[in-house]
mmCIF file of C-alpha atoms in Angstrom:
data_model
loop_
_atom_site.group_PDB
_atom_site.id
_atom_site.type_symbol
_atom_site.label_atom_id
_atom_site.label_comp_id
_atom_site.label_asym_id
_atom_site.label_seq_id
_atom_site.Cartn_x
_atom_site.Cartn_y
_atom_site.Cartn_z
ATOM 1 C CA MET N 1 132.450 101.815 107.216
ATOM 2 C CA GLY N 2 129.940 104.220 108.812
ATOM 3 C CA LEU N 3 130.084 105.873 112.186
ATOM 4 C CA THR N 4 128.770 103.941 115.153
ATOM 5 C CA MET N 5 126.263 105.982 117.109
ATOM 6 C CA LYS N 6 126.908 106.216 120.830
ATOM 7 C CA ASP N 7 124.287 106.984 123.469
ATOM 8 C CA VAL N 8 125.936 110.209 124.562
ATOM 9 C CA THR N 9 128.639 112.527 123.284
ATOM 10 C CA ILE N 10 130.409 114.327 126.109
ATOM 11 C CA ILE N 11 131.858 117.635 124.916
ATOM 12 C CA ILE N 12 134.549 119.463 126.882
ATOM 13 C CA VAL N 13 136.003 122.779 125.749
ATOM 14 C CA ASN N 14 139.603 123.392 126.777
ATOM 15 C CA TRP N 15 141.447 126.641 127.186
ATOM 16 C CA ASN N 16 144.510 126.180 129.405
ATOM 17 C CA SER N 17 142.631 123.680 131.580
ATOM 18 C CA LYS N 18 144.842 120.606 131.198
ATOM 19 C CA GLN N 19 144.902 119.476 134.827
ATOM 20 C CA TYR N 20 141.180 120.108 135.251
ATOM 21 C CA ILE N 21 140.434 118.008 132.177
ATOM 22 C CA ILE N 22 142.676 115.180 133.374
ATOM 23 C CA ASP N 23 140.788 115.082 136.685
ATOM 24 C CA CYS N 24 137.452 115.358 134.871
ATOM 25 C CA LEU N 25 138.269 112.483 132.510
ATOM 26 C CA LYS N 26 139.494 110.299 135.373
ATOM 27 C CA SER N 27 136.153 110.777 137.136
ATOM 28 C CA ILE N 28 134.218 109.908 133.968
ATOM 29 C CA PHE N 29 136.222 106.747 133.295
ATOM 30 C CA LYS N 30 135.975 105.720 136.952
ATOM 31 C CA LEU N 31 132.182 105.989 137.210
ATOM 32 C CA GLU N 32 130.636 105.666 133.790
ATOM 33 C CA ASN N 33 130.307 102.935 131.160
ATOM 34 C CA THR N 34 132.362 104.779 128.585
ATOM 35 C CA ASP N 35 131.788 102.090 125.926
ATOM 36 C CA ARG N 36 128.426 103.770 125.361
ATOM 37 C CA TYR N 37 129.853 107.282 125.253
ATOM 38 C CA GLU N 38 131.944 109.344 122.937
ATOM 39 C CA ILE N 39 134.125 112.042 124.498
ATOM 40 C CA ILE N 40 135.269 115.031 122.477
ATOM 41 C CA ILE N 41 137.741 117.600 123.762
ATOM 42 C CA ILE N 42 138.044 120.727 121.674
ATOM 43 C CA ASP N 43 141.036 122.922 122.427
ATOM 44 C CA ASN N 44 140.606 126.658 121.892
ATOM 45 C CA ALA N 45 144.184 127.284 120.734
ATOM 46 C CA SER N 46 145.681 126.989 124.195
ATOM 47 C CA TYR N 47 148.219 124.332 123.196
ATOM 48 C CA ASP N 48 148.673 123.443 126.890
ATOM 49 C CA GLY N 49 149.666 119.823 126.245
ATOM 50 C CA ILE N 50 146.236 118.264 126.648
ATOM 51 C CA ALA N 51 146.477 116.725 123.162
ATOM 52 C CA ASP N 52 149.470 114.583 124.235
ATOM 53 C CA VAL N 53 147.848 113.657 127.544
ATOM 54 C CA ALA N 54 144.600 112.676 125.846
ATOM 55 C CA GLU N 55 146.428 110.554 123.282
ATOM 56 C CA LYS N 56 148.560 108.726 125.872
ATOM 57 C CA GLN N 57 146.259 108.434 128.905
ATOM 58 C CA PHE N 58 142.815 108.507 127.263
ATOM 59 C CA PRO N 59 143.220 107.063 123.759
ATOM 60 C CA THR N 60 139.465 106.697 123.166
ATOM 61 C CA VAL N 61 138.908 110.454 123.559
ATOM 62 C CA ASN N 62 138.476 112.381 120.321
ATOM 63 C CA PHE N 63 140.546 115.542 120.215
ATOM 64 C CA ILE N 64 139.956 118.598 118.042
ATOM 65 C CA GLN N 65 142.609 121.304 117.920
ATOM 66 C CA SER N 66 141.441 124.756 116.913
ATOM 67 C CA SER N 67 144.054 127.101 115.502
ATOM 68 C CA LYS N 68 142.333 130.072 117.169
ATOM 69 C CA ASN N 69 140.294 130.734 120.274
ATOM 70 C CA LEU N 70 136.750 130.398 118.995
ATOM 71 C CA GLY N 71 135.060 131.123 122.301
ATOM 72 C CA PHE N 72 133.035 128.697 124.362
ATOM 73 C CA ALA N 73 129.853 128.587 122.266
ATOM 74 C CA SER N 74 131.545 128.242 118.871
ATOM 75 C CA ALA N 75 133.869 125.542 120.166
ATOM 76 C CA ASN N 76 130.880 123.584 121.486
ATOM 77 C CA ASN N 77 129.156 123.983 118.125
ATOM 78 C CA ILE N 78 132.147 122.587 116.244
ATOM 79 C CA ALA N 79 132.386 119.621 118.604
ATOM 80 C CA ALA N 80 128.630 119.029 118.261
ATOM 81 C CA GLN N 81 128.976 118.947 114.464
ATOM 82 C CA ASN N 82 131.506 116.127 114.892
ATOM 83 C CA ALA N 83 129.460 114.215 117.477
ATOM 84 C CA THR N 84 127.933 110.798 116.887
ATOM 85 C CA GLY N 85 125.966 110.542 120.148
ATOM 86 C CA LYS N 86 122.207 110.499 120.360
ATOM 87 C CA TYR N 87 122.461 113.130 123.098
ATOM 88 C CA LEU N 88 125.026 115.860 123.726
ATOM 89 C CA PHE N 89 126.367 116.378 127.233
ATOM 90 C CA PHE N 90 128.221 119.675 127.613
ATOM 91 C CA LEU N 91 130.689 119.436 130.467
ATOM 92 C CA ASN N 92 132.927 122.126 131.892
ATOM 93 C CA PRO N 93 136.562 121.048 132.269
ATOM 94 C CA ASP N 94 136.605 121.646 136.032
ATOM 95 C CA THR N 95 133.782 119.139 136.634
ATOM 96 C CA ILE N 96 134.375 116.062 138.763
ATOM 97 C CA LEU N 97 131.646 113.432 138.626
ATOM 98 C CA LYS N 98 130.668 112.074 142.034
ATOM 99 C CA THR N 99 127.874 109.824 140.748
ATOM 100 C CA LYS N 100 126.832 108.196 137.491
ATOM 101 C CA ALA N 101 125.256 111.499 136.474
ATOM 102 C CA ILE N 102 125.617 110.963 132.744
ATOM 103 C CA GLN N 103 123.918 107.567 132.912
ATOM 104 C CA GLY N 104 121.197 109.099 135.096
ATOM 105 C CA LEU N 105 120.521 111.910 132.657
ATOM 106 C CA PHE N 106 120.549 109.515 129.715
ATOM 107 C CA SER N 107 118.000 107.266 131.441
ATOM 108 C CA LEU N 108 115.816 110.273 132.299
ATOM 109 C CA LEU N 109 115.853 111.504 128.708
ATOM 110 C CA GLU N 110 115.103 108.052 127.289
ATOM 111 C CA LYS N 111 112.354 107.164 129.739
ATOM 112 C CA ASN N 112 110.479 110.455 129.440
ATOM 113 C CA ASN N 113 111.156 111.361 125.813
ATOM 114 C CA TYR N 114 112.687 114.675 126.901
ATOM 115 C CA GLY N 115 114.838 116.731 124.573
ATOM 116 C CA ALA N 116 117.007 118.347 127.259
ATOM 117 C CA ALA N 117 117.881 118.000 130.921
ATOM 118 C CA GLY N 118 120.267 119.480 133.448
ATOM 119 C CA CYS N 119 121.667 118.295 136.728
ATOM 120 C CA ILE N 120 122.472 119.630 140.163
ATOM 121 C CA LEU N 121 125.881 121.236 140.460
ATOM 122 C CA MET N 122 127.715 121.086 143.761
ATOM 123 C CA ASP N 123 130.868 122.784 144.956
ATOM 124 C CA GLU N 124 133.841 121.064 146.588
ATOM 125 C CA LYS N 125 132.030 121.191 149.990
ATOM 126 C CA ASN N 126 128.929 119.486 148.523
ATOM 127 C CA ASN N 127 126.845 122.666 148.636
ATOM 128 C CA ILE N 128 124.374 123.151 145.808
ATOM 129 C CA GLN N 129 125.410 125.868 143.395
ATOM 130 C CA HIS N 130 122.189 127.835 143.202
ATOM 131 C CA ALA N 131 122.728 128.891 139.595
ATOM 132 C CA CYS N 132 121.641 125.368 138.606
ATOM 133 C CA ALA N 133 118.644 125.254 140.958
ATOM 134 C CA ARG N 134 116.634 128.264 139.881
ATOM 135 C CA THR N 135 112.994 128.073 138.893
ATOM 136 C CA PHE N 136 111.786 128.638 135.366
ATOM 137 C CA PRO N 137 112.809 132.188 134.426
ATOM 138 C CA THR N 138 110.183 134.871 134.559
ATOM 139 C CA LEU N 139 110.639 138.600 134.207
ATOM 140 C CA TRP N 140 110.125 139.053 137.940
ATOM 141 C CA ASN N 141 112.479 136.335 139.238
ATOM 142 C CA GLN N 142 115.176 137.372 136.760
ATOM 143 C CA PHE N 143 114.849 140.955 137.964
ATOM 144 C CA CYS N 144 115.128 139.815 141.583
ATOM 145 C CA TYR N 145 118.111 137.607 140.811
#
């Protein structure tokens, strides 16, 4: 039996972020149609108990345990190699969805035949985090930043 492709694979890298990931997953399952998504948590050798929580509270989440801290980029790469989604959605563990952002990005990518997209990031007071709202990088604006 082959793998069933999902629309989106959500990848979350964990390193001692158990409570953040629990809150993040709750927001995903509350707002999104998770039947169309695959969620992968990759743990960077923190062994903070997230494996047990994921298995008991979020049984549809795929969990990868690394025996060493691979770093953020390498952990994402390993999760991506195991992904079945048409698109990859890299999500930090401290993210709380306030809208159907994943569905919105998926629709944007599908409708416009884009290869990548990003979204607006807001802090806990609903202020835009300006790191996500910069213009296309040029030598000058990077120097000024």
